[in-house]
C-alpha angles and dihedrals in degrees: 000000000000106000088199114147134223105233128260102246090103085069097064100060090052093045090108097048098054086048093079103023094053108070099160095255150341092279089225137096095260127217112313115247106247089051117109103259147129126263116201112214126184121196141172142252106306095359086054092055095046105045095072084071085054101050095046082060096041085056099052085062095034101046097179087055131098123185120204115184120195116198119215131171120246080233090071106015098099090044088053095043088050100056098030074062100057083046103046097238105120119140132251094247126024138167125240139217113215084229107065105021093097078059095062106030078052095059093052100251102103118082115233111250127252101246084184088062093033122041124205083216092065098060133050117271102247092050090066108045087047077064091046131085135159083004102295121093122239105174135038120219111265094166141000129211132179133166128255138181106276103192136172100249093191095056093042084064085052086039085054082235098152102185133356121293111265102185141034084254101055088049095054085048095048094048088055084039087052094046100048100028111040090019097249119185087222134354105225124015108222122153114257097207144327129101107329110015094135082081091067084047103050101084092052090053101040097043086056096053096258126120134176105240105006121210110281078056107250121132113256106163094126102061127131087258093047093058098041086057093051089044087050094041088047086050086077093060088035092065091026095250099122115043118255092198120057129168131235114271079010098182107212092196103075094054086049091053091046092049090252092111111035096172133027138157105250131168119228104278087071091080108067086043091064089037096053096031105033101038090160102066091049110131085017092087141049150173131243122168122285101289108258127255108164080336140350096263129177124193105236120229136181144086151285135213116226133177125229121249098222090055115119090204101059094133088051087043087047102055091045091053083052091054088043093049099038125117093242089040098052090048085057089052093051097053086047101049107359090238106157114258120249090195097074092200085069078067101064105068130050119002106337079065100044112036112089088207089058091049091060090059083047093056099048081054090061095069101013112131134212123207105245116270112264134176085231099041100124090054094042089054086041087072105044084048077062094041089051088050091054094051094045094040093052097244101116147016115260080238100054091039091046083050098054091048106049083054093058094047103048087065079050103047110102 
């Protein structure tokens, strides 16, 4: 499942409103937990069309419980949560993009988390900073996702590609290896422009030590280490082995399965597509970490769940997140929906323990990296998706693109 966004300018036109509807909580004690009542729970895309199947199972367990799960596309989801918010009509439980929760937990409507019920040593790292903002936590890690090498082991044979490549290096030299030498028609597939196309970025700037807003908060996208990843990252439309050009709704996958594509960054969910649409090239790909540069660096994806803090069930939401966030429950997640686990115990039994392939997934984990969580995300990532464009268009050095937006960012940092 694609995690893209929509963007946060639908917020500003409702900033007055939540001024005065989000108060920061009921200001009650709320129904007690083992009362009857009715939690309202709001997901997203695929995780919005799975979770029905768990809470029927939560509520045979929990009898006073109902579940009512409420699914919303990721298209529309920002846009919902934003106005369910000015009117005060956010639900108990809602999930939460990494990209846009410091926009909510800034404007007063997400409940703090209980750091004594949910432990930041029980998730990644990077899961629980994606939940954090303004040093307080608001969600708790439900799924991770990052980001790893997908390549075309057989025409790598044909490519005389003999392992992997380890190092930034070693990619460039494979994708020049794929075109000449198995007649590839690129050699890595990475996005040139459009909304998020920071996503496609992350790993180069990660993996060189840069980052866009580093962890004291300041903006910093235009570093030493910053520009020499988008040099590096235009290099690919410089020498034509990335395309310039790429369609809306553009599926990778199916250039991957004809040969066109042989490499591309892909999240997790990319595996059982290959594996249910491209039979064919099943046991012909595989998947190794993001190449180092100063460090093998993913960027981490995923989402929270976090509780309104206007709910008058937040005992009841908050045993529920617990299920949900638990080691056993997370396992269970992952065997519904192969959503990678937060809680890295649910790692350490089954599948997510034996296969060689998942472990890959775990290890990225290990050093992937979030931006930290700001009220303006979506438009500070908005301008380095139009710094990106300039560099791989032609239209700009990665210098001079890195420059203006770090100028527009500094007035958005928070």
């Amino acid at each position: 499942m694609n995690r893209a966004v929509a963007t946060g300018s639908i917020a500003l036109t409702l900033a007055s409103a939540l001024t005065l509807t989000a108060c920061g909580g009921s200001g009650g004690a709320g129904v007690a937990a083992d009362a009857k009542q009715t939690l309202t729970v709001w997901a997203m895309g695929t995780e919005g069309e799975k979770l029905g199947d768990v809470a029927k199972e939560y509520e045979k367990s929990h009898s006073n419980i109902k579940v009512k799960i409420t699914p919303i596309g990721w298209d529309v989801a920002h846009q919902k949560l934003v106005a369910a918010a000015a009117a005060g009509k956010l639900p108990d439980v809602m999930q939460m993009g990494g990209s846009y929760l410091g926009e909510f937990a800034d404007m007063g409507v997400l409940e703090p988390v209980d750091t004594k019920t949910f432990r930041e040593g029980d998730f990644f790292p990077a899961a629980w900073q994606q939940g954090s903002y303004d040093g307080k936590t608001y969600g708790v890690p439900w799924y991770v996702d990052n980001r790893v090498l997908f390549y075309r082991t057989d025409l790598a044979t044909k490519a005389g590609i003999k392992k992997a490549p380890a190092t930034m290096a070693e990619l460039q030299s494979a994708a020049e290896a794929y075109q000449k030498k198995a007649d590839t028609k690129w050699g890595l597939s990475i996005q040139p422009g459009g909304l998020d196309t920071v996503q496609s970025f992350y790993q180069f700037l990660y993996s060189a030590g840069g980052a866009i807003i580093d962890d004291n908060g300041k903006a910093v996208v235009n570093s030493d280490a910053a520009v020499k990843a988008l040099e590096n990252y235009g290099s690919y439309f410089d020498k034509g082995l990335s395309e310039k050009s790429v369609r809306p709704g553009y599926d990778v996958t199916k250039d991957f399965n004809s040969g066109a594509v042989p490499m591309f960054f892909g999240g997790p969910w990319f595996t059982n597509l290959l594996d249910e649409n491209y039979p064919d090239i099943k046991g012909k790909w595989a998947v190794a970490p993001v190449p180092a540069d100063e460090a093998s660096v993913s960027m981490a994806g995923g989402s929270s769940l976090a509780v309104s803090a206007d709910s008058d069930h937040k005992a009841a939401a908050k045993e529920l997140v617990s299920y949900l966030t638990g080691a056993k429950g997370q396992a269970d997640w992952f065997e519904r929906t192969n959503d990678l686990p937060a809680n890295t115990a649910a790692w350490k039994t089954g599948e997510l323990a034996s296969d060689p392939t998942m472990q890959v997934w775990r290890k990225q984990m290990d050093t992937a990296r979030t931006i930290p969580s700001q009220p303006k995300l979506t438009e500070i990532t908005s301008k380095v998706d139009t710094a990106i464009e300039s560099v791989t268009q032609g239209k700009s050095s990665a210098k001079a693109a890195l420059d203006k937006a770090q100028s527009e960012i500094e007035g958005l940092v928070q």
